[in-house]
PDB file of C-alpha atoms and ligand atoms in Angstrom:
ATOM      1  CA  MET A   3       0.000   0.000   0.000  1.00 71.00           C
ATOM      2  CA  THR A   4       1.198   3.542  -0.682  1.00 76.00           C
ATOM      3  CA  VAL A   5       1.639   5.277   2.653  1.00 77.00           C
ATOM      4  CA  ASP A   6       0.615   8.915   3.068  1.00 79.00           C
ATOM      5  CA  ARG A   7       3.734  10.557   4.513  1.00 75.00           C
ATOM      6  CA  SER A   8       1.716  13.054   6.529  1.00 88.00           C
ATOM      7  CA  VAL A   9      -0.510  10.645   8.502  1.00 96.00           C
ATOM      8  CA  LEU A  10       1.849  10.475  11.498  1.00 98.00           C
ATOM      9  CA  GLN A  11       3.808  13.693  10.939  1.00 97.00           C
ATOM     10  CA  GLY A  12       4.947  15.123  14.273  1.00 97.00           C
ATOM     11  CA  LYS A  13       4.286  11.878  16.177  1.00 98.00           C
ATOM     12  CA  VAL A  14       6.831   9.753  18.028  1.00 98.00           C
ATOM     13  CA  ALA A  15       6.363   5.981  17.952  1.00 99.00           C
ATOM     14  CA  LEU A  16       8.206   3.248  19.847  1.00 99.00           C
ATOM     15  CA  VAL A  17       8.308  -0.320  18.496  1.00 98.00           C
ATOM     16  CA  THR A  18       9.503  -3.185  20.703  1.00 98.00           C
ATOM     17  CA  GLY A  19      11.141  -6.217  19.089  1.00 98.00           C
ATOM     18  CA  ALA A  20      11.969  -4.082  16.054  1.00 98.00           C
ATOM     19  CA  SER A  21      15.063  -6.119  15.163  1.00 97.00           C
ATOM     20  CA  SER A  22      13.224  -8.665  12.994  1.00 96.00           C
ATOM     21  CA  GLY A  23       9.986  -9.846  11.417  1.00 97.00           C
ATOM     22  CA  LEU A  24       6.796  -7.890  11.933  1.00 98.00           C
ATOM     23  CA  GLY A  25       8.369  -5.382  14.358  1.00 98.00           C
ATOM     24  CA  ARG A  26      10.998  -4.381  11.803  1.00 98.00           C
ATOM     25  CA  HIS A  27       8.240  -3.897   9.237  1.00 98.00           C
ATOM     26  CA  PHE A  28       6.001  -1.924  11.631  1.00 98.00           C
ATOM     27  CA  ALA A  29       8.877   0.469  12.379  1.00 98.00           C
ATOM     28  CA  SER A  30       9.528   1.084   8.666  1.00 98.00           C
ATOM     29  CA  VAL A  31       5.838   1.694   7.942  1.00 98.00           C
ATOM     30  CA  LEU A  32       5.460   4.151  10.836  1.00 98.00           C
ATOM     31  CA  ALA A  33       8.575   5.997   9.650  1.00 98.00           C
ATOM     32  CA  SER A  34       7.232   6.175   6.091  1.00 97.00           C
ATOM     33  CA  ALA A  35       4.021   7.694   7.485  1.00 98.00           C
ATOM     34  CA  GLY A  36       6.098  10.520   8.990  1.00 98.00           C
ATOM     35  CA  ALA A  37       6.614   9.356  12.587  1.00 98.00           C
ATOM     36  CA  LYS A  38       9.947   9.582  14.377  1.00 98.00           C
ATOM     37  CA  VAL A  39      10.519   5.990  15.442  1.00 98.00           C
ATOM     38  CA  GLY A  40      12.212   4.507  18.497  1.00 98.00           C
ATOM     39  CA  LEU A  41      13.621   1.071  17.712  1.00 98.00           C
ATOM     40  CA  ALA A  42      13.981  -1.193  20.744  1.00 98.00           C
ATOM     41  CA  ALA A  43      15.165  -4.790  21.076  1.00 97.00           C
ATOM     42  CA  ARG A  44      17.966  -6.888  22.520  1.00 96.00           C
ATOM     43  CA  ARG A  45      19.871  -7.072  19.180  1.00 91.00           C
ATOM     44  CA  THR A  46      21.018  -3.484  18.688  1.00 96.00           C
ATOM     45  CA  ASP A  47      23.215  -4.295  15.664  1.00 97.00           C
ATOM     46  CA  ALA A  48      20.074  -5.229  13.691  1.00 96.00           C
ATOM     47  CA  LEU A  49      18.390  -2.040  14.971  1.00 98.00           C
ATOM     48  CA  GLN A  50      21.319   0.138  13.826  1.00 98.00           C
ATOM     49  CA  ALA A  51      20.975  -1.296  10.315  1.00 97.00           C
ATOM     50  CA  LEU A  52      17.241  -0.531  10.317  1.00 98.00           C
ATOM     51  CA  ALA A  53      17.833   3.003  11.626  1.00 98.00           C
ATOM     52  CA  ALA A  54      20.282   3.566   8.754  1.00 98.00           C
ATOM     53  CA  ASP A  55      17.665   2.344   6.224  1.00 98.00           C
ATOM     54  CA  ILE A  56      15.036   4.669   7.735  1.00 98.00           C
ATOM     55  CA  SER A  57      17.306   7.685   7.641  1.00 98.00           C
ATOM     56  CA  ALA A  58      18.380   6.856   4.052  1.00 98.00           C
ATOM     57  CA  SER A  59      14.674   7.119   3.120  1.00 97.00           C
ATOM     58  CA  GLY A  60      14.374  10.536   4.771  1.00 97.00           C
ATOM     59  CA  GLY A  61      12.984   9.388   8.128  1.00 98.00           C
ATOM     60  CA  LYS A  62      14.260   9.691  11.685  1.00 98.00           C
ATOM     61  CA  ALA A  63      14.924   6.809  14.085  1.00 98.00           C
ATOM     62  CA  ALA A  64      16.661   6.236  17.408  1.00 98.00           C
ATOM     63  CA  VAL A  65      17.949   2.930  18.754  1.00 98.00           C
ATOM     64  CA  THR A  66      17.899   1.562  22.287  1.00 98.00           C
ATOM     65  CA  ARG A  67      18.614  -1.800  23.887  1.00 98.00           C
ATOM     66  CA  LEU A  68      15.555  -3.311  25.551  1.00 98.00           C
ATOM     67  CA  ASP A  69      14.728  -6.513  27.383  1.00 98.00           C
ATOM     68  CA  VAL A  70      10.986  -6.435  28.054  1.00 98.00           C
ATOM     69  CA  THR A  71      11.299  -8.930  30.905  1.00 98.00           C
ATOM     70  CA  ASP A  72      13.308  -6.399  32.936  1.00 98.00           C
ATOM     71  CA  SER A  73      11.491  -3.326  34.286  1.00 98.00           C
ATOM     72  CA  LYS A  74      14.776  -1.413  34.744  1.00 98.00           C
ATOM     73  CA  SER A  75      15.670  -2.029  31.091  1.00 98.00           C
ATOM     74  CA  ILE A  76      12.184  -0.806  30.092  1.00 98.00           C
ATOM     75  CA  ALA A  77      12.431   2.396  32.139  1.00 98.00           C
ATOM     76  CA  ALA A  78      15.877   3.143  30.703  1.00 98.00           C
ATOM     77  CA  ALA A  79      14.815   2.406  27.100  1.00 98.00           C
ATOM     78  CA  VAL A  80      11.678   4.571  27.261  1.00 98.00           C
ATOM     79  CA  ALA A  81      13.615   7.441  28.867  1.00 98.00           C
ATOM     80  CA  ALA A  82      16.358   7.167  26.211  1.00 98.00           C
ATOM     81  CA  ILE A  83      13.867   7.297  23.306  1.00 98.00           C
ATOM     82  CA  GLU A  84      11.941  10.225  24.821  1.00 98.00           C
ATOM     83  CA  SER A  85      15.114  12.214  25.415  1.00 98.00           C
ATOM     84  CA  GLU A  86      16.241  11.645  21.806  1.00 98.00           C
ATOM     85  CA  LEU A  87      12.937  11.898  19.904  1.00 98.00           C
ATOM     86  CA  GLY A  88      10.458  13.543  22.307  1.00 98.00           C
ATOM     87  CA  PRO A  89       7.339  12.260  24.131  1.00 98.00           C
ATOM     88  CA  ILE A  90       6.007   8.941  22.843  1.00 99.00           C
ATOM     89  CA  ASP A  91       2.582   9.178  21.158  1.00 98.00           C
ATOM     90  CA  VAL A  92       2.361   5.597  19.887  1.00 99.00           C
ATOM     91  CA  LEU A  93       3.639   2.355  21.410  1.00 99.00           C
ATOM     92  CA  VAL A  94       3.666  -0.835  19.350  1.00 99.00           C
ATOM     93  CA  ASN A  95       4.022  -3.600  21.922  1.00 98.00           C
ATOM     94  CA  ASN A  96       5.363  -6.199  19.512  1.00 98.00           C
ATOM     95  CA  SER A  97       8.025  -8.295  21.305  1.00 98.00           C
ATOM     96  CA  GLY A  98       7.023 -11.930  21.475  1.00 98.00           C
ATOM     97  CA  THR A  99       8.367 -15.441  21.724  1.00 98.00           C
ATOM     98  CA  SER A 100       7.158 -19.037  21.653  1.00 97.00           C
ATOM     99  CA  VAL A 101       8.308 -22.532  22.630  1.00 98.00           C
ATOM    100  CA  ALA A 102       6.838 -25.264  20.418  1.00 95.00           C
ATOM    101  CA  LYS A 103       6.271 -28.425  22.484  1.00 97.00           C
ATOM    102  CA  GLY A 104       3.362 -30.577  23.603  1.00 98.00           C
ATOM    103  CA  VAL A 105       1.731 -29.217  26.752  1.00 98.00           C
ATOM    104  CA  LEU A 106       3.079 -32.082  28.896  1.00 98.00           C
ATOM    105  CA  GLU A 107       6.608 -31.411  27.642  1.00 98.00           C
ATOM    106  CA  GLN A 108       6.505 -27.687  28.427  1.00 98.00           C
ATOM    107  CA  THR A 109       8.647 -27.008  31.491  1.00 98.00           C
ATOM    108  CA  GLU A 110       8.247 -24.325  34.140  1.00 98.00           C
ATOM    109  CA  GLN A 111      11.164 -22.546  32.478  1.00 98.00           C
ATOM    110  CA  ASP A 112       9.433 -22.725  29.048  1.00 98.00           C
ATOM    111  CA  TRP A 113       6.281 -21.231  30.585  1.00 98.00           C
ATOM    112  CA  ASP A 114       8.220 -18.421  32.254  1.00 99.00           C
ATOM    113  CA  ASP A 115      10.249 -17.691  29.099  1.00 98.00           C
ATOM    114  CA  VAL A 116       7.096 -17.236  27.009  1.00 98.00           C
ATOM    115  CA  VAL A 117       4.732 -15.607  29.511  1.00 99.00           C
ATOM    116  CA  ASP A 118       7.403 -13.226  30.826  1.00 98.00           C
ATOM    117  CA  VAL A 119       7.910 -11.760  27.335  1.00 98.00           C
ATOM    118  CA  ASN A 120       4.419 -11.946  25.852  1.00 98.00           C
ATOM    119  CA  LEU A 121       2.309 -10.971  28.854  1.00 99.00           C
ATOM    120  CA  LYS A 122       4.362  -9.575  31.722  1.00 98.00           C
ATOM    121  CA  GLY A 123       6.691  -7.773  29.303  1.00 98.00           C
ATOM    122  CA  ALA A 124       3.769  -6.263  27.400  1.00 98.00           C
ATOM    123  CA  PHE A 125       2.178  -5.154  30.697  1.00 99.00           C
ATOM    124  CA  LEU A 126       5.397  -3.552  31.958  1.00 99.00           C
ATOM    125  CA  MET A 127       5.970  -1.751  28.643  1.00 98.00           C
ATOM    126  CA  ALA A 128       2.391  -0.529  28.270  1.00 99.00           C
ATOM    127  CA  THR A 129       2.174   0.764  31.843  1.00 98.00           C
ATOM    128  CA  GLU A 130       5.563   2.524  31.676  1.00 98.00           C
ATOM    129  CA  VAL A 131       4.521   4.374  28.511  1.00 99.00           C
ATOM    130  CA  ALA A 132       0.899   4.943  29.608  1.00 98.00           C
ATOM    131  CA  ARG A 133       2.000   6.544  32.897  1.00 98.00           C
ATOM    132  CA  ARG A 134       4.012   9.089  30.924  1.00 98.00           C
ATOM    133  CA  MET A 135       1.077   9.679  28.530  1.00 98.00           C
ATOM    134  CA  ARG A 136      -1.283  10.235  31.473  1.00 98.00           C
ATOM    135  CA  ASP A 137       1.109  12.601  33.254  1.00 98.00           C
ATOM    136  CA  ARG A 138       1.539  14.767  30.130  1.00 98.00           C
ATOM    137  CA  GLY A 139      -2.221  14.878  29.506  1.00 98.00           C
ATOM    138  CA  GLN A 140      -1.828  14.595  25.713  1.00 97.00           C
ATOM    139  CA  GLY A 141      -3.148  11.020  25.403  1.00 98.00           C
ATOM    140  CA  GLY A 142      -1.663   8.459  23.051  1.00 98.00           C
ATOM    141  CA  SER A 143      -2.174   5.140  21.308  1.00 99.00           C
ATOM    142  CA  ILE A 144      -0.960   1.761  22.550  1.00 99.00           C
ATOM    143  CA  ILE A 145      -1.122  -1.116  20.083  1.00 99.00           C
ATOM    144  CA  ASN A 146      -0.640  -4.617  21.470  1.00 99.00           C
ATOM    145  CA  ILE A 147       0.353  -7.313  18.982  1.00 99.00           C
ATOM    146  CA  GLU A 148      -1.882 -10.194  19.983  1.00 99.00           C
ATOM    147  CA  SER A 149      -2.620 -13.304  17.883  1.00 98.00           C
ATOM    148  CA  ILE A 150      -5.481 -15.373  16.532  1.00 98.00           C
ATOM    149  CA  LEU A 151      -4.290 -17.782  19.250  1.00 98.00           C
ATOM    150  CA  SER A 152      -5.871 -15.303  21.705  1.00 98.00           C
ATOM    151  CA  PHE A 153      -9.188 -16.684  20.426  1.00 98.00           C
ATOM    152  CA  ARG A 154      -8.642 -20.210  19.025  1.00 97.00           C
ATOM    153  CA  GLN A 155      -6.367 -23.151  19.853  1.00 96.00           C
ATOM    154  CA  ALA A 156      -3.544 -25.054  18.183  1.00 95.00           C
ATOM    155  CA  GLY A 157      -1.289 -27.833  19.433  1.00 95.00           C
ATOM    156  CA  HIS A 158       2.188 -27.302  20.911  1.00 96.00           C
ATOM    157  CA  VAL A 159       1.737 -23.631  21.844  1.00 97.00           C
ATOM    158  CA  ALA A 160      -0.044 -23.719  25.232  1.00 98.00           C
ATOM    159  CA  PRO A 161       2.026 -20.997  26.977  1.00 98.00           C
ATOM    160  CA  TYR A 162       1.938 -18.826  23.846  1.00 98.00           C
ATOM    161  CA  ALA A 163      -1.848 -19.111  23.396  1.00 98.00           C
ATOM    162  CA  ALA A 164      -2.467 -18.505  27.114  1.00 98.00           C
ATOM    163  CA  SER A 165      -0.195 -15.456  27.113  1.00 99.00           C
ATOM    164  CA  LYS A 166      -1.820 -13.960  23.997  1.00 99.00           C
ATOM    165  CA  ALA A 167      -5.338 -14.502  25.393  1.00 99.00           C
ATOM    166  CA  GLY A 168      -4.144 -12.697  28.516  1.00 99.00           C
ATOM    167  CA  LEU A 169      -2.742  -9.887  26.393  1.00 99.00           C
ATOM    168  CA  THR A 170      -6.117  -9.434  24.677  1.00 99.00           C
ATOM    169  CA  GLN A 171      -7.775  -9.022  28.084  1.00 98.00           C
ATOM    170  CA  LEU A 172      -4.995  -6.638  29.143  1.00 99.00           C
ATOM    171  CA  THR A 173      -5.805  -4.543  26.048  1.00 99.00           C
ATOM    172  CA  ARG A 174      -9.441  -4.284  27.073  1.00 98.00           C
ATOM    173  CA  THR A 175      -8.862  -3.620  30.764  1.00 98.00           C
ATOM    174  CA  MET A 176      -6.250  -0.948  30.071  1.00 99.00           C
ATOM    175  CA  ALA A 177      -8.575   0.629  27.491  1.00 99.00           C
ATOM    176  CA  LEU A 178     -11.327   0.807  30.087  1.00 98.00           C
ATOM    177  CA  GLU A 179      -9.162   2.436  32.738  1.00 98.00           C
ATOM    178  CA  LEU A 180      -7.195   4.815  30.536  1.00 98.00           C
ATOM    179  CA  ALA A 181      -9.966   6.173  28.290  1.00 98.00           C
ATOM    180  CA  ARG A 182     -10.442   9.083  30.739  1.00 98.00           C
ATOM    181  CA  ASN A 183      -6.782   9.988  30.175  1.00 98.00           C
ATOM    182  CA  GLY A 184      -7.101  10.025  26.392  1.00 98.00           C
ATOM    183  CA  VAL A 185      -4.927   6.923  26.114  1.00 99.00           C
ATOM    184  CA  ARG A 186      -6.345   4.466  23.588  1.00 99.00           C
ATOM    185  CA  VAL A 187      -5.368   0.797  23.876  1.00 99.00           C
ATOM    186  CA  ASN A 188      -6.116  -1.514  20.948  1.00 99.00           C
ATOM    187  CA  GLY A 189      -4.729  -4.726  19.533  1.00 99.00           C
ATOM    188  CA  ILE A 190      -3.868  -6.330  16.231  1.00 99.00           C
ATOM    189  CA  ALA A 191      -4.320 -10.104  16.105  1.00 99.00           C
ATOM    190  CA  PRO A 192      -2.327 -11.402  13.135  1.00 98.00           C
ATOM    191  CA  GLY A 193      -3.011 -14.789  11.634  1.00 98.00           C
ATOM    192  CA  TYR A 194       0.033 -16.638  10.290  1.00 97.00           C
ATOM    193  CA  PHE A 195       2.937 -14.665   8.798  1.00 97.00           C
ATOM    194  CA  ALA A 196       6.333 -16.235   7.955  1.00 95.00           C
ATOM    195  CA  THR A 197       8.907 -14.871  10.447  1.00 95.00           C
ATOM    196  CA  GLU A 198      11.649 -16.156  12.799  1.00 91.00           C
ATOM    197  CA  ILE A 199       9.031 -17.158  15.376  1.00 89.00           C
ATOM    198  CA  ASN A 200       7.713 -19.928  13.086  1.00 91.00           C
ATOM    199  CA  GLN A 201      10.812 -20.408  10.901  1.00 88.00           C
ATOM    200  CA  GLY A 202      10.573 -23.354   8.495  1.00 91.00           C
ATOM    201  CA  PHE A 203       7.078 -24.412   9.660  1.00 92.00           C
ATOM    202  CA  PHE A 204       5.256 -23.454   6.468  1.00 94.00           C
ATOM    203  CA  ASP A 205       7.605 -25.681   4.418  1.00 94.00           C
ATOM    204  CA  THR A 206       6.502 -28.753   6.381  1.00 95.00           C
ATOM    205  CA  GLU A 207       3.411 -30.883   5.651  1.00 96.00           C
ATOM    206  CA  PRO A 208       1.599 -29.631   8.813  1.00 92.00           C
ATOM    207  CA  GLY A 209       2.435 -26.075   7.715  1.00 94.00           C
ATOM    208  CA  GLN A 210       1.012 -26.679   4.237  1.00 96.00           C
ATOM    209  CA  ALA A 211      -2.079 -28.316   5.766  1.00 95.00           C
ATOM    210  CA  LEU A 212      -2.561 -25.224   7.940  1.00 94.00           C
ATOM    211  CA  ILE A 213      -2.440 -22.957   4.883  1.00 96.00           C
ATOM    212  CA  ARG A 214      -5.189 -25.068   3.266  1.00 96.00           C
ATOM    213  CA  ARG A 215      -7.430 -24.273   6.273  1.00 96.00           C
ATOM    214  CA  ILE A 216      -7.067 -20.488   5.782  1.00 98.00           C
ATOM    215  CA  PRO A 217     -10.060 -19.285   3.702  1.00 98.00           C
ATOM    216  CA  GLN A 218      -7.762 -17.050   1.576  1.00 98.00           C
ATOM    217  CA  ARG A 219      -5.359 -20.060   1.164  1.00 97.00           C
ATOM    218  CA  ARG A 220      -2.175 -18.132   1.940  1.00 97.00           C
ATOM    219  CA  VAL A 221      -0.165 -16.844   4.884  1.00 97.00           C
ATOM    220  CA  GLY A 222      -0.115 -13.098   5.440  1.00 98.00           C
ATOM    221  CA  GLN A 223       2.246 -10.713   3.713  1.00 97.00           C
ATOM    222  CA  TYR A 224       3.696  -8.089   6.027  1.00 98.00           C
ATOM    223  CA  GLU A 225       1.991  -5.310   4.001  1.00 98.00           C
ATOM    224  CA  ASP A 226      -1.399  -6.832   4.902  1.00 98.00           C
ATOM    225  CA  LEU A 227      -0.887  -5.304   8.371  1.00 98.00           C
ATOM    226  CA  ASP A 228      -0.127  -1.748   7.193  1.00 98.00           C
ATOM    227  CA  GLY A 229      -3.715  -0.467   7.038  1.00 98.00           C
ATOM    228  CA  PRO A 230      -4.696  -1.704  10.538  1.00 98.00           C
ATOM    229  CA  LEU A 231      -1.385  -0.436  11.984  1.00 98.00           C
ATOM    230  CA  LEU A 232      -1.763   3.074  10.549  1.00 98.00           C
ATOM    231  CA  LEU A 233      -5.436   3.191  11.489  1.00 98.00           C
ATOM    232  CA  LEU A 234      -4.721   2.401  15.157  1.00 98.00           C
ATOM    233  CA  ALA A 235      -1.594   4.587  15.308  1.00 98.00           C
ATOM    234  CA  SER A 236      -3.311   7.661  13.868  1.00 98.00           C
ATOM    235  CA  ASP A 237      -6.168   9.917  14.900  1.00 97.00           C
ATOM    236  CA  ALA A 238      -8.349   8.170  12.278  1.00 98.00           C
ATOM    237  CA  SER A 239      -9.160   5.708  15.095  1.00 98.00           C
ATOM    238  CA  ARG A 240      -9.771   8.375  17.743  1.00 98.00           C
ATOM    239  CA  TYR A 241     -13.101   6.769  18.805  1.00 98.00           C
ATOM    240  CA  MET A 242     -11.625   3.246  18.979  1.00 98.00           C
ATOM    241  CA  THR A 243     -10.312   1.775  22.210  1.00 99.00           C
ATOM    242  CA  GLY A 244     -10.385  -1.768  23.548  1.00 99.00           C
ATOM    243  CA  SER A 245     -10.690  -3.180  20.004  1.00 98.00           C
ATOM    244  CA  THR A 246      -8.661  -5.977  18.477  1.00 99.00           C
ATOM    245  CA  LEU A 247      -8.371  -6.009  14.697  1.00 99.00           C
ATOM    246  CA  VAL A 248      -8.000  -9.544  13.336  1.00 98.00           C
ATOM    247  CA  VAL A 249      -5.816  -9.763  10.200  1.00 98.00           C
ATOM    248  CA  ASP A 250      -5.799 -13.430   9.209  1.00 98.00           C
ATOM    249  CA  GLY A 251      -7.184 -14.073   5.710  1.00 98.00           C
ATOM    250  CA  GLY A 252     -10.372 -15.366   7.350  1.00 98.00           C
ATOM    251  CA  HIS A 253      -8.603 -18.008   9.470  1.00 98.00           C
ATOM    252  CA  LEU A 254     -10.694 -17.344  12.599  1.00 98.00           C
ATOM    253  CA  CYS A 255     -13.896 -17.882  10.653  1.00 97.00           C
ATOM    254  CA  SER A 256     -12.712 -21.082   8.974  1.00 95.00           C
ATOM    255  CA  SER A 257     -15.227 -23.917   8.726  1.00 91.00           C
ATOM    256  CA  LEU A 258     -15.471 -26.527  11.505  1.00 87.00           C
TER     257      LEU A 258
HETATM  258  N1  NAD B 308       4.490 -14.424  12.744  1.00 69.40           N
HETATM  259  C1  NAD B 308       3.252 -14.740  13.038  1.00 69.40           C
HETATM  260  O1  NAD B 308       2.639 -15.575  12.377  1.00 69.40           O
HETATM  261  C2  NAD B 308       2.561 -14.079  14.196  1.00 69.40           C
HETATM  262  C3  NAD B 308       1.194 -14.310  14.364  1.00 69.40           C
HETATM  263  C4  NAD B 308       0.531 -13.702  15.422  1.00 69.40           C
HETATM  264  C5  NAD B 308       1.209 -12.876  16.284  1.00 69.40           C
HETATM  265  N2  NAD B 308       2.548 -12.669  16.090  1.00 69.40           N
HETATM  266  C6  NAD B 308       3.219 -11.797  17.040  1.00 69.40           C
HETATM  267  O2  NAD B 308       3.915 -10.795  16.346  1.00 69.40           O
HETATM  268  C7  NAD B 308       4.982 -10.318  17.162  1.00 69.40           C
HETATM  269  C8  NAD B 308       6.258 -10.288  16.338  1.00 69.40           C
HETATM  270  O3  NAD B 308       6.654 -11.625  16.063  1.00 69.40           O
HETATM  271  P1  NAD B 308       7.374 -12.069  14.702  1.00 69.40           P
HETATM  272  O4  NAD B 308       6.483 -13.059  14.063  1.00 69.40           O
HETATM  273  O5  NAD B 308       7.813 -10.886  13.947  1.00 69.40           O
HETATM  274  O6  NAD B 308       8.607 -12.921  15.259  1.00 69.40           O
HETATM  275  P2  NAD B 308      10.120 -12.496  15.526  1.00 69.40           P
HETATM  276  O7  NAD B 308      10.696 -13.626  16.327  1.00 69.40           O
HETATM  277  O8  NAD B 308      10.795 -12.099  14.268  1.00 69.40           O
HETATM  278  O9  NAD B 308       9.968 -11.183  16.412  1.00 69.40           O
HETATM  279  C9  NAD B 308       9.850 -11.203  17.809  1.00 69.40           C
HETATM  280  C10 NAD B 308      10.649 -10.038  18.322  1.00 69.40           C
HETATM  281  O10 NAD B 308      10.510  -9.998  19.756  1.00 69.40           O
HETATM  282  C11 NAD B 308      11.798  -9.764  20.282  1.00 69.40           C
HETATM  283  N3  NAD B 308      11.905 -10.239  21.667  1.00 69.40           N
HETATM  284  C12 NAD B 308      11.811 -11.502  22.146  1.00 69.40           C
HETATM  285  N4  NAD B 308      12.096 -11.507  23.461  1.00 69.40           N
HETATM  286  C13 NAD B 308      12.358 -10.221  23.814  1.00 69.40           C
HETATM  287  C14 NAD B 308      12.723  -9.579  25.021  1.00 69.40           C
HETATM  288  N5  NAD B 308      12.895 -10.268  26.174  1.00 69.40           N
HETATM  289  N6  NAD B 308      12.903  -8.234  25.025  1.00 69.40           N
HETATM  290  C15 NAD B 308      12.748  -7.517  23.891  1.00 69.40           C
HETATM  291  N7  NAD B 308      12.422  -8.064  22.700  1.00 69.40           N
HETATM  292  C16 NAD B 308      12.234  -9.408  22.673  1.00 69.40           C
HETATM  293  C17 NAD B 308      12.726 -10.549  19.362  1.00 69.40           C
HETATM  294  O11 NAD B 308      14.064 -10.130  19.507  1.00 69.40           O
HETATM  295  C18 NAD B 308      12.141 -10.197  18.010  1.00 69.40           C
HETATM  296  O12 NAD B 308      12.658  -8.975  17.529  1.00 69.40           O
HETATM  297  C19 NAD B 308       5.046 -11.262  18.367  1.00 69.40           C
HETATM  298  O13 NAD B 308       4.388 -10.681  19.465  1.00 69.40           O
HETATM  299  C20 NAD B 308       4.292 -12.467  17.884  1.00 69.40           C
HETATM  300  O14 NAD B 308       3.756 -13.215  18.932  1.00 69.40           O
HETATM  301  C21 NAD B 308       3.243 -13.242  15.077  1.00 69.40           C
END
């Protein structure tokens, strides 16, 4: 899609997990819509390369190291981005991880690894940024990257599905509490997109079988998320809060 460069002019956005996959793409799209973009992740070398690409296309980006499981790292990363780019208007809470194993094989450590990033990390990030938005009184938009596994089930992803369902409820409860502060909290629930999190899966027979169950018979292309992302990031969605936009080629309404 052709992005209107003025949609997010003057806004500052922060994207977590911007070093790869969907997060990298979200950061580029927000920059092409005119936002100054904070790039946060553990792999800062990948972020530096992305920042260079954004500035080569006429945008502005700042890089910070971030581990979303560590509240001190979060506070430092948010402060660093705000001091370099200005107050954050848009947070894309994108960091995520998964461990693919049968539920009886998942260990306590596997559970903690997944839930600490996908749910606790998203909560810590969203509250750190929302507190600043509330204190400034200018509002803002928080976009949680959920999943169709918030709503339906699949094998071998129990901690992931539980954490994403929790994140969807966190979206709604934060939306309820923060509406009076002008802070909107919405989610995007992607269907299946080929990234590091599911590397190689779509080349396997189970992966191909999964694609045959998607009504549009294909996995998502990153650009399929651009419209929902820009809608939720911009004032075009000013009367939306507590919503989750499902972007899945019809997967959630597939036939039983
Ligand atoms: N790819 C899909 O099919 C799909 C579907 C639904 C939802 N999602 C969600 O989209 C988001 C992006 O995933 P992706 O598919 O691009 O995979 P990805 O593995 O490429 O991206 C995940 C990002 O999260 C970062 N991350 C992991 N742990 C972190 C931590 N402790 N601190 C900071 N960053 C951390 C990783 O470094 C990486 O940049 C995730 O929340 C994922 O659950 C993906």
